[in-house]
Short mmCIF file of C-alpha atoms in Angstrom, two decimals:
data_model
loop_
_atom_site.label_atom_id
_atom_site.label_comp_id
_atom_site.label_asym_id
_atom_site.label_seq_id
_atom_site.Cartn_x
_atom_site.Cartn_y
_atom_site.Cartn_z
CA UNK D 1 23.06 21.17 26.46
CA UNK D 2 26.29 19.79 25.27
CA UNK D 3 24.82 16.21 25.71
CA UNK D 4 21.81 17.23 23.52
CA UNK D 5 24.05 18.64 20.84
CA UNK D 6 26.22 15.49 20.89
CA UNK D 7 23.09 13.45 20.51
CA UNK D 8 21.79 15.53 17.56
CA UNK D 9 25.14 15.24 15.81
CA UNK D 10 25.19 11.48 16.30
CA UNK D 11 21.65 11.26 14.89
CA UNK D 12 22.52 13.36 11.87
CA UNK D 13 25.56 11.16 11.27
CA UNK D 14 23.44 8.03 11.73
CA UNK D 15 20.90 9.32 9.12
CA UNK D 16 23.62 10.14 6.65
CA UNK D 17 25.26 6.63 7.09
CA UNK D 18 21.94 4.93 6.77
CA UNK D 19 21.06 6.89 3.68
CA UNK D 20 24.45 6.03 2.10
CA UNK D 21 23.87 2.40 2.97
CA UNK D 22 20.35 2.38 1.37
CA UNK D 23 21.80 4.12 -1.66
CA UNK D 24 24.43 1.47 -2.09
CA UNK D 25 21.74 -1.22 -1.58
CA UNK D 26 19.56 0.33 -4.24
CA UNK D 27 22.44 0.62 -6.70
CA UNK D 28 22.75 -3.17 -6.47
CA UNK D 29 19.17 -4.41 -5.81
CA UNK D 30 16.91 -1.99 -7.58
CA UNK D 31 15.83 -2.82 -10.97
CA UNK D 32 15.68 0.05 -13.43
CA UNK D 33 12.25 0.05 -15.14
CA UNK D 34 12.80 3.30 -16.85
CA UNK D 35 9.36 4.66 -15.75
CA UNK D 36 7.69 2.06 -17.87
CA UNK D 37 4.13 2.59 -16.69
CA UNK D 38 4.57 6.36 -16.57
CA UNK D 39 5.48 6.04 -20.31
CA UNK D 40 2.27 4.13 -20.85
CA UNK D 41 0.23 6.82 -19.31
CA UNK D 42 2.19 9.66 -21.00
CA UNK D 43 2.01 7.84 -24.47
CA UNK D 44 -1.78 7.15 -24.08
CA UNK D 45 -2.57 10.87 -23.03
CA UNK D 46 -0.48 12.19 -25.84
CA UNK D 47 -2.10 9.94 -28.37
CA UNK D 48 -5.48 10.95 -27.06
CA UNK D 49 -4.89 14.82 -26.75
CA UNK D 50 -2.52 15.53 -29.60
CA UNK D 51 -2.91 12.73 -32.16
CA UNK D 52 -6.67 12.32 -32.12
CA UNK D 53 -6.67 8.70 -31.08
CA UNK D 54 -8.76 6.92 -28.53
CA UNK D 55 -7.09 6.62 -25.20
CA UNK D 56 -7.98 2.98 -24.64
CA UNK D 57 -6.95 2.09 -28.15
CA UNK D 58 -3.36 3.02 -27.43
CA UNK D 59 -0.69 0.32 -26.79
CA UNK D 60 2.89 1.10 -25.90
CA UNK D 61 4.99 0.20 -28.98
CA UNK D 62 6.22 -3.35 -28.84
CA UNK D 63 4.02 -4.32 -25.88
CA UNK D 64 0.38 -5.32 -25.16
CA UNK D 65 0.22 -2.67 -22.38
CA UNK D 66 -2.23 0.24 -22.62
CA UNK D 67 -4.05 2.61 -20.34
CA UNK D 68 -6.12 0.50 -17.99
CA UNK D 69 -7.51 3.06 -15.53
CA UNK D 70 -11.02 4.53 -15.49
CA UNK D 71 -11.81 7.83 -17.43
CA UNK D 72 -11.57 9.79 -14.23
CA UNK D 73 -7.88 8.80 -13.85
CA UNK D 74 -7.36 10.14 -17.43
CA UNK D 75 -8.86 13.44 -16.30
CA UNK D 76 -6.65 13.62 -13.28
CA UNK D 77 -3.59 12.84 -15.45
CA UNK D 78 -4.65 15.16 -18.34
CA UNK D 79 -2.09 17.89 -17.50
CA UNK D 80 0.70 15.33 -18.18
CA UNK D 81 -0.10 15.53 -21.84
CA UNK D 82 1.02 19.16 -21.85
CA UNK D 83 4.21 18.52 -20.00
CA UNK D 84 7.67 17.57 -21.41
CA UNK D 85 8.57 13.92 -20.63
CA UNK D 86 11.27 15.08 -18.06
CA UNK D 87 8.79 17.25 -16.23
CA UNK D 88 6.29 14.31 -16.15
CA UNK D 89 8.98 12.17 -14.42
CA UNK D 90 9.71 14.89 -11.87
CA UNK D 91 5.95 15.31 -11.02
CA UNK D 92 5.63 11.52 -10.63
CA UNK D 93 8.63 11.19 -8.34
CA UNK D 94 7.64 14.17 -6.25
CA UNK D 95 4.13 13.01 -5.85
CA UNK D 96 5.38 9.55 -4.58
CA UNK D 97 7.88 11.12 -2.21
CA UNK D 98 5.49 13.68 -0.70
CA UNK D 99 2.51 11.30 -0.24
CA UNK D 100 4.79 8.70 1.25
CA UNK D 101 6.43 11.10 3.64
CA UNK D 102 3.06 12.39 4.93
CA UNK D 103 1.73 8.84 5.40
CA UNK D 104 4.83 7.68 7.21
CA UNK D 105 4.75 10.75 9.43
CA UNK D 106 1.13 9.93 10.42
CA UNK D 107 2.01 6.36 11.40
CA UNK D 108 5.48 6.80 12.82
CA UNK D 109 5.15 10.06 14.74
CA UNK D 110 2.74 8.55 17.33
CA UNK D 111 5.27 5.83 18.06
CA UNK D 112 8.09 8.42 18.46
CA UNK D 113 5.92 10.62 20.78
CA UNK D 114 4.93 7.65 23.01
CA UNK D 115 8.44 6.17 23.14
CA UNK D 116 10.08 9.45 23.72
CA UNK D 117 12.10 9.19 20.43
CA UNK D 118 13.41 12.22 18.51
CA UNK D 119 10.61 12.71 16.07
CA UNK D 120 12.54 14.02 13.04
CA UNK D 121 15.11 11.21 13.46
CA UNK D 122 12.45 8.62 13.58
CA UNK D 123 10.86 9.94 10.45
CA UNK D 124 14.24 10.10 8.63
CA UNK D 125 15.08 6.53 9.54
CA UNK D 126 11.59 5.31 8.48
CA UNK D 127 11.96 7.14 5.06
CA UNK D 128 15.39 5.58 4.44
CA UNK D 129 13.95 2.18 5.22
CA UNK D 130 10.89 2.82 2.98
CA UNK D 131 13.19 3.75 0.18
CA UNK D 132 14.70 0.19 0.28
CA UNK D 133 11.26 -1.43 0.42
CA UNK D 134 10.84 -3.28 -2.91
CA UNK D 135 7.15 -2.23 -3.53
CA UNK D 136 8.10 1.29 -2.91
CA UNK D 137 11.13 1.50 -5.08
CA UNK D 138 9.18 -0.37 -7.84
CA UNK D 139 6.39 2.23 -7.56
CA UNK D 140 8.92 5.01 -8.21
CA UNK D 141 10.79 3.13 -10.90
CA UNK D 142 7.63 2.33 -12.84
CA UNK D 143 6.13 5.76 -12.28
CA UNK D 144 3.02 4.19 -10.66
CA UNK D 145 0.16 5.79 -8.64
CA UNK D 146 0.05 3.45 -5.68
CA UNK D 147 1.21 5.96 -3.04
CA UNK D 148 -1.22 8.56 -4.16
CA UNK D 149 -4.10 6.07 -3.72
CA UNK D 150 -2.87 4.90 -0.30
CA UNK D 151 -2.63 8.54 0.73
CA UNK D 152 -6.20 9.38 -0.30
CA UNK D 153 -7.59 6.42 1.67
CA UNK D 154 -5.29 7.24 4.73
CA UNK D 155 -6.67 10.77 4.72
CA UNK D 156 -10.19 9.34 5.29
CA UNK D 157 -9.32 6.54 7.72
CA UNK D 158 -6.61 8.13 9.81
CA UNK D 159 -7.78 11.80 9.80
CA UNK D 160 -11.29 12.42 8.78
CA UNK D 161 -13.22 9.51 10.05
CA UNK D 162 -11.87 9.42 13.62
CA UNK D 163 -12.69 13.11 14.02
CA UNK D 164 -16.19 12.57 12.66
CA UNK D 165 -15.70 14.92 9.63
CA UNK D 166 -18.62 14.82 7.33
CA UNK D 167 -16.26 14.70 4.33
CA UNK D 168 -15.01 11.34 5.51
CA UNK D 169 -15.24 8.99 2.44
CA UNK D 170 -14.38 11.45 -0.22
CA UNK D 171 -10.70 10.24 -0.37
CA UNK D 172 -11.78 6.65 -0.78
CA UNK D 173 -14.26 7.59 -3.40
CA UNK D 174 -11.66 9.54 -5.40
CA UNK D 175 -9.21 6.61 -5.07
CA UNK D 176 -11.84 4.17 -6.31
CA UNK D 177 -12.64 6.39 -9.39
CA UNK D 178 -8.92 6.58 -10.23
CA UNK D 179 -8.36 2.80 -9.90
CA UNK D 180 -11.09 0.40 -9.10
CA UNK D 181 -9.33 -1.84 -6.45
CA UNK D 182 -9.51 0.78 -3.52
CA UNK D 183 -13.26 0.22 -3.86
CA UNK D 184 -12.78 -2.46 -1.26
CA UNK D 185 -12.48 0.34 1.34
CA UNK D 186 -16.11 1.23 0.61
CA UNK D 187 -16.95 -2.41 1.49
CA UNK D 188 -14.80 -1.95 4.62
CA UNK D 189 -17.02 0.99 5.62
CA UNK D 190 -20.11 -1.07 4.97
CA UNK D 191 -18.89 -4.16 6.88
CA UNK D 192 -17.91 -1.99 9.85
CA UNK D 193 -21.21 -0.01 9.89
CA UNK D 194 -20.11 3.43 8.86
CA UNK D 195 -23.01 4.02 6.53
CA UNK D 196 -22.52 7.79 6.17
CA UNK D 197 -18.88 7.57 5.18
CA UNK D 198 -19.73 4.60 2.85
CA UNK D 199 -22.47 6.69 1.17
CA UNK D 200 -20.04 9.63 0.93
CA UNK D 201 -17.41 7.47 -0.70
CA UNK D 202 -19.85 5.87 -3.09
CA UNK D 203 -21.21 9.22 -4.05
CA UNK D 204 -17.78 10.70 -4.57
CA UNK D 205 -16.79 7.76 -6.82
CA UNK D 206 -19.99 7.95 -8.76
CA UNK D 207 -19.97 11.72 -9.10
CA UNK D 208 -16.46 12.09 -10.47
CA UNK D 209 -17.01 9.09 -12.74
CA UNK D 210 -20.13 10.69 -14.18
CA UNK D 211 -18.22 13.94 -14.58
CA UNK D 212 -15.51 12.07 -16.62
CA UNK D 213 -18.34 10.34 -18.64
CA UNK D 214 -19.92 13.67 -19.43
CA UNK D 215 -16.54 15.16 -20.57
CA UNK D 216 -15.26 12.03 -22.38
CA UNK D 217 -18.37 10.03 -23.40
CA UNK D 218 -16.58 7.91 -26.00
CA UNK D 219 -13.64 7.00 -23.75
CA UNK D 220 -16.01 6.22 -20.89
CA UNK D 221 -18.18 4.03 -23.17
CA UNK D 222 -15.19 2.17 -24.34
CA UNK D 223 -13.75 1.63 -20.76
CA UNK D 224 -16.86 0.37 -19.09
CA UNK D 225 -18.02 -1.88 -21.99
CA UNK D 226 -14.62 -3.07 -23.49
CA UNK D 227 -11.33 -2.12 -21.81
CA UNK D 228 -12.40 -3.06 -18.26
CA UNK D 229 -13.06 -6.63 -19.28
CA UNK D 230 -9.98 -7.10 -21.45
CA UNK D 231 -7.74 -8.99 -19.02
CA UNK D 232 -4.98 -9.37 -21.69
CA UNK D 233 -4.08 -5.75 -21.17
CA UNK D 234 -2.69 -6.28 -17.70
CA UNK D 235 -0.29 -9.12 -18.19
CA UNK D 236 0.15 -12.81 -17.52
CA UNK D 237 -1.62 -14.05 -14.28
CA UNK D 238 1.14 -16.69 -13.54
CA UNK D 239 3.95 -14.12 -13.85
CA UNK D 240 5.91 -14.21 -10.55
CA UNK D 241 5.19 -10.50 -9.94
CA UNK D 242 1.48 -11.29 -9.47
CA UNK D 243 1.54 -11.78 -5.68
CA UNK D 244 -2.17 -12.33 -5.28
CA UNK D 245 -4.20 -15.46 -4.54
CA UNK D 246 -5.10 -15.52 -8.20
CA UNK D 247 -1.33 -15.57 -8.95
CA UNK D 248 -0.85 -18.57 -6.54
CA UNK D 249 -3.56 -20.54 -8.21
CA UNK D 250 -2.30 -19.57 -11.75
CA UNK D 251 1.28 -20.70 -10.98
CA UNK D 252 -0.11 -24.10 -9.91
CA UNK D 253 -1.42 -24.74 -13.36
CA UNK D 254 -0.61 -21.76 -15.72
CA UNK D 255 -2.42 -23.37 -18.65
CA UNK D 256 -5.69 -23.98 -16.80
CA UNK D 257 -5.81 -22.15 -13.49
CA UNK D 258 -8.77 -23.15 -11.33
CA UNK D 259 -11.30 -20.36 -11.11
CA UNK D 260 -13.29 -22.43 -8.50
CA UNK D 261 -10.26 -22.86 -6.31
CA UNK D 262 -9.38 -19.10 -6.56
CA UNK D 263 -13.03 -18.10 -5.58
CA UNK D 264 -12.99 -20.34 -2.55
CA UNK D 265 -9.75 -18.96 -1.41
CA UNK D 266 -11.07 -15.36 -1.90
CA UNK D 267 -14.26 -16.10 0.02
CA UNK D 268 -12.28 -17.59 2.96
CA UNK D 269 -9.94 -14.60 2.97
CA UNK D 270 -12.72 -12.09 2.79
CA UNK D 271 -14.49 -13.86 5.82
CA UNK D 272 -11.26 -13.59 7.88
CA UNK D 273 -10.86 -10.00 6.86
CA UNK D 274 -14.42 -9.03 7.69
CA UNK D 275 -14.22 -10.65 11.17
CA UNK D 276 -10.90 -8.85 11.94
CA UNK D 277 -11.88 -5.62 10.42
CA UNK D 278 -15.04 -5.46 12.60
CA UNK D 279 -12.99 -6.28 15.68
CA UNK D 280 -10.51 -3.52 14.74
CA UNK D 281 -13.20 -0.86 14.47
CA UNK D 282 -14.99 -2.14 17.63
CA UNK D 283 -11.62 -1.37 19.37
CA UNK D 284 -11.34 2.01 17.80
CA UNK D 285 -8.27 0.87 15.95
CA UNK D 286 -8.72 2.56 12.52
CA UNK D 287 -5.05 2.29 11.57
CA UNK D 288 -5.24 -1.47 11.75
CA UNK D 289 -8.47 -1.47 9.79
CA UNK D 290 -6.56 0.41 7.02
CA UNK D 291 -3.73 -2.09 7.18
CA UNK D 292 -5.94 -5.19 7.22
CA UNK D 293 -7.95 -3.85 4.23
CA UNK D 294 -4.82 -2.94 2.32
CA UNK D 295 -3.68 -6.52 2.86
CA UNK D 296 -6.82 -8.20 1.85
CA UNK D 297 -7.01 -5.91 -1.23
CA UNK D 298 -3.70 -7.21 -2.46
CA UNK D 299 -4.76 -10.85 -1.79
CA UNK D 300 -8.16 -10.81 -3.48
CA UNK D 301 -7.36 -8.63 -6.52
CA UNK D 302 -6.92 -10.83 -9.59
CA UNK D 303 -3.66 -8.96 -10.29
CA UNK D 304 -1.36 -7.63 -7.59
CA UNK D 305 2.07 -6.78 -8.96
CA UNK D 306 4.92 -6.37 -6.59
CA UNK D 307 4.69 -2.60 -6.60
CA UNK D 308 1.04 -2.71 -5.43
CA UNK D 309 2.31 -4.13 -2.16
CA UNK D 310 2.96 -0.67 -0.82
CA UNK D 311 -0.43 -1.28 0.84
CA UNK D 312 1.46 -3.47 3.26
CA UNK D 313 3.64 -0.66 4.55
CA UNK D 314 1.12 0.53 7.20
CA UNK D 315 0.96 -3.12 8.61
CA UNK D 316 4.68 -3.35 8.94
CA UNK D 317 4.88 -0.03 10.72
CA UNK D 318 2.08 -1.02 13.04
CA UNK D 319 3.94 -4.25 13.90
CA UNK D 320 6.71 -2.00 15.26
CA UNK D 321 4.09 0.27 16.92
CA UNK D 322 2.56 -2.77 18.74
CA UNK D 323 6.02 -3.99 19.69
CA UNK D 324 6.94 -0.70 21.31
CA UNK D 325 3.54 -0.56 23.02
CA UNK D 326 4.18 -3.97 24.61
CA UNK D 327 6.03 -4.35 27.83
CA UNK D 328 9.66 -5.44 27.41
CA UNK D 329 9.75 -9.21 27.04
CA UNK D 330 8.82 -12.02 24.72
CA UNK D 331 5.90 -10.38 23.00
CA UNK D 332 7.87 -7.39 22.08
CA UNK D 333 10.62 -9.53 20.68
CA UNK D 334 8.24 -11.58 18.64
CA UNK D 335 6.66 -8.56 17.07
CA UNK D 336 9.86 -6.96 16.29
CA UNK D 337 11.17 -10.17 14.80
CA UNK D 338 8.05 -10.50 12.67
CA UNK D 339 8.42 -6.92 11.42
CA UNK D 340 12.04 -7.42 10.65
CA UNK D 341 11.53 -10.68 8.80
CA UNK D 342 8.72 -9.32 6.74
CA UNK D 343 10.55 -6.18 5.94
CA UNK D 344 13.67 -8.12 5.04
CA UNK D 345 11.80 -10.42 2.69
CA UNK D 346 10.09 -7.45 1.09
CA UNK D 347 13.30 -5.67 0.22
CA UNK D 348 15.14 -8.88 -0.99
CA UNK D 349 13.48 -9.67 -4.33
CA UNK D 350 13.05 -13.21 -3.03
CA UNK D 351 10.20 -14.12 -5.35
CA UNK D 352 12.32 -13.33 -8.42
CA UNK D 353 14.56 -16.36 -7.88
CA UNK D 354 11.56 -18.43 -9.17
CA UNK D 355 10.72 -16.17 -12.05
CA UNK D 356 11.55 -18.77 -14.74
CA UNK D 357 10.63 -21.96 -12.88
CA UNK D 358 8.09 -21.91 -10.01
CA UNK D 359 7.42 -25.70 -10.01
CA UNK D 360 7.97 -28.01 -7.08
CA UNK D 361 7.53 -27.35 -3.34
CA UNK D 362 10.34 -24.81 -3.21
CA UNK D 363 8.67 -22.91 -6.15
CA UNK D 364 5.30 -22.98 -4.44
CA UNK D 365 6.73 -21.52 -1.18
CA UNK D 366 9.22 -19.18 -2.75
CA UNK D 367 7.43 -17.73 -5.64
CA UNK D 368 4.48 -16.78 -3.50
CA UNK D 369 6.56 -15.44 -0.49
CA UNK D 370 4.92 -12.04 -0.53
CA UNK D 371 1.45 -13.64 -0.52
CA UNK D 372 2.35 -15.53 2.61
CA UNK D 373 3.50 -12.25 4.19
CA UNK D 374 0.09 -10.61 3.23
CA UNK D 375 -1.85 -13.55 4.75
CA UNK D 376 0.19 -13.54 7.92
CA UNK D 377 -0.33 -9.83 8.35
CA UNK D 378 -4.11 -10.22 7.67
CA UNK D 379 -4.50 -12.97 10.18
CA UNK D 380 -2.14 -11.95 13.06
CA UNK D 381 -1.59 -8.18 12.88
CA UNK D 382 -2.46 -7.24 16.50
CA UNK D 383 -5.55 -5.16 17.17
CA UNK D 384 -5.19 -2.54 19.89
CA UNK D 385 -7.37 -1.54 22.82
CA UNK D 386 -7.95 2.20 22.93
CA UNK D 387 -8.97 4.26 25.91
CA UNK D 388 -12.50 5.49 25.53
CA UNK D 389 -13.67 8.80 27.00
CA UNK D 390 -13.75 8.52 30.79
CA UNK D 391 -10.81 6.11 30.96
CA UNK D 392 -12.70 2.91 30.18
CA UNK D 393 -10.98 0.41 27.78
CA UNK D 394 -12.84 -0.56 24.59
CA UNK D 395 -12.47 -4.36 24.14
CA UNK D 396 -12.29 -6.44 21.03
CA UNK D 397 -12.93 -10.00 21.87
CA UNK D 398 -11.28 -12.98 20.23
CA UNK D 399 -8.33 -11.00 18.79
CA UNK D 400 -4.84 -10.28 19.86
CA UNK D 401 -4.73 -7.03 21.79
CA UNK D 402 -2.29 -4.47 23.26
CA UNK D 403 -2.84 -1.51 25.36
CA UNK D 404 -2.68 1.82 23.59
CA UNK D 405 -0.42 3.91 26.03
CA UNK D 406 -1.12 7.62 26.17
CA UNK D 407 2.32 8.55 27.57
CA UNK D 408 5.97 7.53 26.90
CA UNK D 409 6.94 4.07 28.03
CA UNK D 410 9.13 3.96 31.12
CA UNK D 411 12.80 4.20 30.18
CA UNK D 412 13.50 0.64 31.52
CA UNK D 413 11.00 -0.87 29.15
CA UNK D 414 12.17 0.83 25.97
CA UNK D 415 13.78 -1.35 23.29
CA UNK D 416 17.49 -0.80 22.48
CA UNK D 417 16.42 1.10 19.30
CA UNK D 418 14.29 3.30 21.46
CA UNK D 419 17.26 4.04 23.74
CA UNK D 420 19.31 5.14 20.74
CA UNK D 421 16.39 7.44 19.58
CA UNK D 422 15.44 8.84 22.93
CA UNK D 423 16.05 12.45 24.01
CA UNK D 424 16.96 12.54 27.74
#
C-alpha cells in the first residue's frame, strides 16, 4: 500500500511539474490572438440580431473577415448574441476543453488499459501535451470551433458506428452543416461502403440546413448564392498559415498559382486516402479511418489554417498506440520517434520562420512543414489487425499492420514511459 501511495504522489508531482513546464512554454511560444475569430462570430451575430444587419454582410472593423459558416452554424451560435463578451469567451474555452478531454480520453484510455498504465495519469499527461500542441492552442486563442467538429465526428466513428447504432452519421451530418469541410467524412462512409450511416449523415446535414433555411431565408439565400463563393473572405491562399496542398501550390507562385497542379495533387492524395481508408475499415480499425480522413481533409481543403490541424491529433495519438502495441524493438522505437518528431514540429511554430519569405528550397521545405507531416501520416500511419468474433484475425492486405492486443503487454516488453506509468 505504501508503494502505491508513493507512486500516486510521484504521479501527482509529475503532472504538476509537466503542467508548469507547459505553462512556461506557452508563455513564450503561444501567440495571443485575442479570440479574433470569436470576435468575428460575436460581432456578426450582434450585428444580425440587435442591429438589423445581414449576417453575411458583416466584416470585422478594419479587416476583410466576416462570418463564413453556413446558416445552421449561425443558428447554433445564436445564443452568443445574448451573452456578454466575457461569457462568450468562457463558453468557447470550456467547449474546447471539454470536447478535447473527452476525445483524448477515448483515444488514450485504451492504450493505458492495455499497457497497464495509471489511467488518470495517462490522461493528465496527454492533456498537458495537447495544451502545447500549436493547432490546439491556436484553436483556443482564436476562439475556433475545430474541437467541437472533431468531437461530433468522433462520436460517430469511435462510438456509434462500431456498435451498430442506428443514429451513426448524425454527428458527421451536424458537423458538415456547421462547417462544410467535415463533409469529407460522408465521402469516407460512402467509400468504405457504410451506406446507412452515409445516408443518415447526409439526411442530418440536409435536414438541419433546411431548418436554418426556413428560419433564416435571407441569410441562407445569401450564403449559398454569394458568401460561399467569395474566397476573398477567408484570407490569402499563399499565407504560410495555409498548410494545405493549395497553400503549397500558392507559395510556389503567389501571383498565378496553378489550379491544374493543385487538382492533380488533390486527385492523387484522394486516391491514396481511399485505398488506405478502405483497408482500415476492412481491418475494423475505425480510429485509423478517422485519423486518415482528418489528415486528407486538411490536405485537400483549399484553406487549412494551422488551427485546423487539430484533426491530426488522433493520428499522433495512434502512432503512440501502435508503438505500445508493437513488441519491444526497432518498430516500437521508429513509431515512437515518428510521434515525437511530428509532435515536436507541431508545437514549434516552425513554418512561421518563413512567414515573410518562403522562396528557395529551404522556404519550400520549411514553410510547408505541416503539410509534409499530414502527408506522412496519411501514407504511413499503421493500420491494425483486430480480433474478429471467434478469435480469427481480420486482415488488411498491402498495408502496415500491428496486432491489436486485448490484454496488457508483458512487463518486459513495456517501453520506459510505460514503466513509469505502470501500477504494479
